[in-house]
Short mmCIF file of C-alpha atoms in Angstrom, two decimals:
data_model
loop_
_atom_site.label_atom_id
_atom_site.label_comp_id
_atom_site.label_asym_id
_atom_site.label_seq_id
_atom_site.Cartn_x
_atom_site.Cartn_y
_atom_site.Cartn_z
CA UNK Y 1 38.16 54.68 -5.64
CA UNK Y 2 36.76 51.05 -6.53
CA UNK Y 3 34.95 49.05 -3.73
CA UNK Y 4 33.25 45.72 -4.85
CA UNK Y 5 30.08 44.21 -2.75
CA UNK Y 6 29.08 40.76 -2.02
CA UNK Y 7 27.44 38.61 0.40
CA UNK Y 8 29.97 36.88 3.43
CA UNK Y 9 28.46 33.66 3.43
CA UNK Y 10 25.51 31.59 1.62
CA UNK Y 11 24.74 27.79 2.54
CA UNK Y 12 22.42 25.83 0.35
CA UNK Y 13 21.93 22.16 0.20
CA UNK Y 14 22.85 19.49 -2.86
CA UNK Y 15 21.28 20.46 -6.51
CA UNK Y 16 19.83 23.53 -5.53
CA UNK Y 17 20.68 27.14 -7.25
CA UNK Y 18 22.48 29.78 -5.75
CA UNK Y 19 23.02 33.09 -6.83
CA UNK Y 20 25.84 35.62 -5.47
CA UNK Y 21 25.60 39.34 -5.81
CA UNK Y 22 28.05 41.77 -6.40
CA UNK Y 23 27.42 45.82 -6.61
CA UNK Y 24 30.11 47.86 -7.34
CA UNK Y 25 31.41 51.52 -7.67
CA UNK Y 26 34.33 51.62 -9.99
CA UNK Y 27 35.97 54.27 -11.58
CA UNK Y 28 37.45 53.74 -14.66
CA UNK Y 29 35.37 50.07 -15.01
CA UNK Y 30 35.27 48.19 -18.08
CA UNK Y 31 34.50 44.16 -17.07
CA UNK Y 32 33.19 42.05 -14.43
CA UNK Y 33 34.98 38.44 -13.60
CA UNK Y 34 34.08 36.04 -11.02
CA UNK Y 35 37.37 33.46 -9.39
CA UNK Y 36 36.81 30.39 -7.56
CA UNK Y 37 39.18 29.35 -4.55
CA UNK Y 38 38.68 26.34 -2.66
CA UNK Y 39 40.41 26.35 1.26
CA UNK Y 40 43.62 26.33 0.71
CA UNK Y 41 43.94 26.71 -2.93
CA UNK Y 42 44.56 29.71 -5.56
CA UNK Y 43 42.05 31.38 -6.73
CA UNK Y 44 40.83 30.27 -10.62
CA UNK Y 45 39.17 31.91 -13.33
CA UNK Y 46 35.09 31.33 -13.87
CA UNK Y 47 33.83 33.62 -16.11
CA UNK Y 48 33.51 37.49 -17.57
CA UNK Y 49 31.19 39.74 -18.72
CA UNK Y 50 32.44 42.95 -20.53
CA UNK Y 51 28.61 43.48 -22.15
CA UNK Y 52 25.27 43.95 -20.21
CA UNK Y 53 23.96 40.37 -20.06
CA UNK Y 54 24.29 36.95 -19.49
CA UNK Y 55 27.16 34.76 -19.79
CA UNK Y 56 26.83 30.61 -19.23
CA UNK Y 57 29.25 28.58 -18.98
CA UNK Y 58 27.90 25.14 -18.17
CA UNK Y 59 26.81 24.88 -14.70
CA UNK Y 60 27.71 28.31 -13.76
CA UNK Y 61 26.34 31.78 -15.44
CA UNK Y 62 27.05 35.76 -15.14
CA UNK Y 63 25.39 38.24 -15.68
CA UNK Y 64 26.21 41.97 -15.38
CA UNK Y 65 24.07 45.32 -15.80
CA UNK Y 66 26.49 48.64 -15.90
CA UNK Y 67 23.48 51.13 -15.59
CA UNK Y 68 22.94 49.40 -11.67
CA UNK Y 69 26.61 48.62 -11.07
CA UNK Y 70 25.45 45.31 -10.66
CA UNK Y 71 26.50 41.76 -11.20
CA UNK Y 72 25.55 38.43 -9.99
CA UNK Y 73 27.06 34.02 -10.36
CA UNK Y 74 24.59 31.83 -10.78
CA UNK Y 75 25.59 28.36 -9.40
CA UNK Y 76 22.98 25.71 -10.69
CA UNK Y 77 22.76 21.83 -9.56
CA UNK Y 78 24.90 22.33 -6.48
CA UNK Y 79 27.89 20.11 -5.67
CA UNK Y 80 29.84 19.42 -3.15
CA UNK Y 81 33.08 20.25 -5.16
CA UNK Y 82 31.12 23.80 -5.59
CA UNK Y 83 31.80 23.96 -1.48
CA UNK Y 84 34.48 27.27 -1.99
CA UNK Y 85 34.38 31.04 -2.13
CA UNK Y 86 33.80 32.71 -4.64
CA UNK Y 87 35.12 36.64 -5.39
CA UNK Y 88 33.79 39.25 -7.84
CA UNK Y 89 36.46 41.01 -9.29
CA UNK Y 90 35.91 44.56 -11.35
CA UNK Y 91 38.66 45.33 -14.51
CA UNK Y 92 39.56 49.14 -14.38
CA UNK Y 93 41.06 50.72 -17.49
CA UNK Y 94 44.06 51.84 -16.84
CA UNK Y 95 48.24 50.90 -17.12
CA UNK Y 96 48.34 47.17 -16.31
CA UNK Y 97 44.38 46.07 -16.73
CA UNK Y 98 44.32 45.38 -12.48
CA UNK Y 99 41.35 44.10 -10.98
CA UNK Y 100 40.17 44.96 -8.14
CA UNK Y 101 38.64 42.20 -5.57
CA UNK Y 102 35.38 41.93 -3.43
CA UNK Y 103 35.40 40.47 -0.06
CA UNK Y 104 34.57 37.25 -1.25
CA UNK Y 105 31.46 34.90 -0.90
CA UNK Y 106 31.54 31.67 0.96
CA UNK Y 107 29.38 29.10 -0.21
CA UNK Y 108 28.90 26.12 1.70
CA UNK Y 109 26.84 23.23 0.17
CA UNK Y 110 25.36 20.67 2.41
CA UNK Y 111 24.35 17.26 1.81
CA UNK X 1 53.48 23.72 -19.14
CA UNK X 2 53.83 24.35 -15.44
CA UNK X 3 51.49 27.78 -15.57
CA UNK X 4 52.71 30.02 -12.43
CA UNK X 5 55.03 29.21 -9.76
CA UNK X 6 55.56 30.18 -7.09
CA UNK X 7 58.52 29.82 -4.24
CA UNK X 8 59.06 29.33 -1.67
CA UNK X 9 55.53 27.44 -0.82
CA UNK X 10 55.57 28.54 3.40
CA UNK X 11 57.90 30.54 5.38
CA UNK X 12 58.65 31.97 9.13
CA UNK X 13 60.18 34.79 9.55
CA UNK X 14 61.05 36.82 12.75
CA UNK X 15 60.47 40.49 12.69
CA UNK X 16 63.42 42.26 11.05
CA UNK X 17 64.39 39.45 8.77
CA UNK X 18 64.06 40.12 5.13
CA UNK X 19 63.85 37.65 2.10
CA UNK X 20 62.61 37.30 -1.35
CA UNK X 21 59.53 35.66 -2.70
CA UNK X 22 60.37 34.62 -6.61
CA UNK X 23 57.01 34.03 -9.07
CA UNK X 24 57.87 32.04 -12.34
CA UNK X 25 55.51 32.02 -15.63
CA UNK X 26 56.30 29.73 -18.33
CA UNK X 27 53.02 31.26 -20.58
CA UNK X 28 55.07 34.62 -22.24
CA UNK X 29 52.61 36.35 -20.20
CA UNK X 30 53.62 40.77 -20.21
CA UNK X 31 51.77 41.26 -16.83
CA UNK X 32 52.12 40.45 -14.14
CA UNK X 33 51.14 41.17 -10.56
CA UNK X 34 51.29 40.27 -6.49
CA UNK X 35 48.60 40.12 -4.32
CA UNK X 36 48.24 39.43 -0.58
CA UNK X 37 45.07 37.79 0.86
CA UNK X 38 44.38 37.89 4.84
CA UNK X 39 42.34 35.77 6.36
CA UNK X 40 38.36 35.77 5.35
CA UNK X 41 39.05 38.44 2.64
CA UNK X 42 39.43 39.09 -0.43
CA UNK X 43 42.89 39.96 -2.61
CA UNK X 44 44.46 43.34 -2.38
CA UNK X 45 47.09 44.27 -5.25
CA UNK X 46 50.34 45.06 -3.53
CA UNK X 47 52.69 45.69 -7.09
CA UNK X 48 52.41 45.01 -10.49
CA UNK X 49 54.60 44.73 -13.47
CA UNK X 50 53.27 45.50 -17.43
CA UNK X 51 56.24 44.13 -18.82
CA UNK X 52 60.02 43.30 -18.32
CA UNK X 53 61.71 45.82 -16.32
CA UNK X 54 58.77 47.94 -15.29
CA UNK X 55 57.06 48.02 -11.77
CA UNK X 56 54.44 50.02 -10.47
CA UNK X 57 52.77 50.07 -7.12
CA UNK X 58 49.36 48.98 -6.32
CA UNK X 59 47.19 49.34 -3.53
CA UNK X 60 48.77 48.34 -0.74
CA UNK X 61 52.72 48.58 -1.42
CA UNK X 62 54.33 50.17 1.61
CA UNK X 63 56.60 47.24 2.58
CA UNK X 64 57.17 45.35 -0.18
CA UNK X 65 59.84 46.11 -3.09
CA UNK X 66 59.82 44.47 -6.81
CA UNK X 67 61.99 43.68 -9.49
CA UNK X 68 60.98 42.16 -12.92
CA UNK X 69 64.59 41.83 -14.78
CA UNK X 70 63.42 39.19 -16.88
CA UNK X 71 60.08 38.78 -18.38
CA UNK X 72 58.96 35.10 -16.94
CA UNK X 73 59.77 36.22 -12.97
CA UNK X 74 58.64 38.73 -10.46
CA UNK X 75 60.31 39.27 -7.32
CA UNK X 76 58.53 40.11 -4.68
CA UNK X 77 61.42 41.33 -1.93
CA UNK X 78 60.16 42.15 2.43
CA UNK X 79 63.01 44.23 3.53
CA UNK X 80 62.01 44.37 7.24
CA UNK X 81 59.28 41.74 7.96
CA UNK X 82 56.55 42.92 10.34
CA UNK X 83 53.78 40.78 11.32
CA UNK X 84 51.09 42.99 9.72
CA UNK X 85 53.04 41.33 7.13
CA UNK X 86 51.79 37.52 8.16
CA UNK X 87 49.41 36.45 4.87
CA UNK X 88 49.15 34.52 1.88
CA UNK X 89 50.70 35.93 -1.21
CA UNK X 90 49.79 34.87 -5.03
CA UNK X 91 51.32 35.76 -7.75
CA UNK X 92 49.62 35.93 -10.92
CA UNK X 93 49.67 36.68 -14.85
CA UNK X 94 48.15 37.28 -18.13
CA UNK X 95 48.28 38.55 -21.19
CA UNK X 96 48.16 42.14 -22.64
CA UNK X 97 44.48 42.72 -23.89
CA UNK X 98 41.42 44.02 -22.30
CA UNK X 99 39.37 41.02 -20.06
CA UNK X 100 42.40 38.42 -20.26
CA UNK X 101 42.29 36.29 -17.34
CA UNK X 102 44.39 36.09 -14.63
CA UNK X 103 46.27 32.80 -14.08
CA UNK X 104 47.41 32.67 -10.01
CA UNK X 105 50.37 30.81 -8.73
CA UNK X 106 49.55 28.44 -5.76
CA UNK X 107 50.28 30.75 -3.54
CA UNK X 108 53.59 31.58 -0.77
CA UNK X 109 52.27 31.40 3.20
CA UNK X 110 54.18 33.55 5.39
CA UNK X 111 53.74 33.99 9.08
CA UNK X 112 56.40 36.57 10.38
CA UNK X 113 56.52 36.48 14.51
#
């Protein structure tokens, strides 16, 4: 089966750096992608790693290591738009490329 | 270039009732795919489509039929609401290819009593 790990909640305050976890066990794996959804809202696209590594896209980065089954966001110089949760979401090869979700991770950013 | 839409945007139902939740894509997108999302959690795949007039179930399908007759909808059909049933659903797409990203629709809330 595929099951995909993160934390429930993180708070942090204004221009500080967060990072969010994710450990999987995924059969079948080939890619690691990380959505955004504010309250309310649809999820949207943030970034992907299919290689071991880093991945930075402006404010936000990804990384992923396949030998730990491990991933992590990195959310740099906080905002208060960044207030949302954010979900891991592991690719499995097979008919129809589905992912398959984590829990989710709410981050709250404070003043 | 509306993306993904989705309709109807909230709807009550009583146990029983049935109805039909419709997902348009304007993008030429081959896949695409229905989720539900409860509260505080994450999205669980309920059917799928890989291209016009193919369906297959995902994980959590018991409940829930599909049609995709023509490439830029997805049906998404309740035959007997239940309120286990009570949840957002999105609707999303992409493109054929390994890592495309998803686009998601803005989503259909339905509370069945």
């Amino acid at each position: 089966g595929q099951s995909l790990e993160q934390p429930s909640e993180v708070t942090a305050v204004e221009g500080a750096i967060v990072q969010i976890n994710c450990t999987y066990q995924t059969s079948g794996f080939y890619g690691l992608s990380w959505y955004q959804q504010h309250d309310g809202g649809a999820p949207t696209f943030l970034s992907y790693n299919a290689l071991d590594g880093l991945e930075e896209t402006g404010r936000f980065s990804s990384f992923l290591s396949r030998s730990d089954s491990y991933g992590y966001l990195l959310l740099q110089e906080l905002q208060m738009k960044d207030s949302a949760s954010y979900f891991c979401a592991g690719s499995i090869k097979a008919a129809g490329n589905k992912l398959t979700f984590g829990g989710g991770t709410r981050v709250l950013v404070k003043p | 270039n509306a993306g993904v839409t989705q309709t109807p945007k909230f709807r009550v139902l009583k146990t029983g009732q049935s109805m039909t939740l419709l997902c348009a894509q304007d993008m030429n997108h081959e896949y695409m795919y229905w989720y539900r999302q409860d509260p505080g959690m994450g999205l669980r795949l309920i059917h799928y489509s890989v291209g016009e007039g193919t369906t297959a179930k995902g994980e959590v399908p018991d409940g829930y039929n599909v049609s995709r007759l023509k490439k830029q909808n997805f049906l998404l059909g309740l035959e007997s609401a239940a309120p286990s049933q009570t949840s957002v659903y999105f609707c999303a797409s992409r493109l054929t290819g390994l890592g495309e990203t998803q686009y998601f629709g803005p989503g259909t809330r339905l509370l069945v009593l």
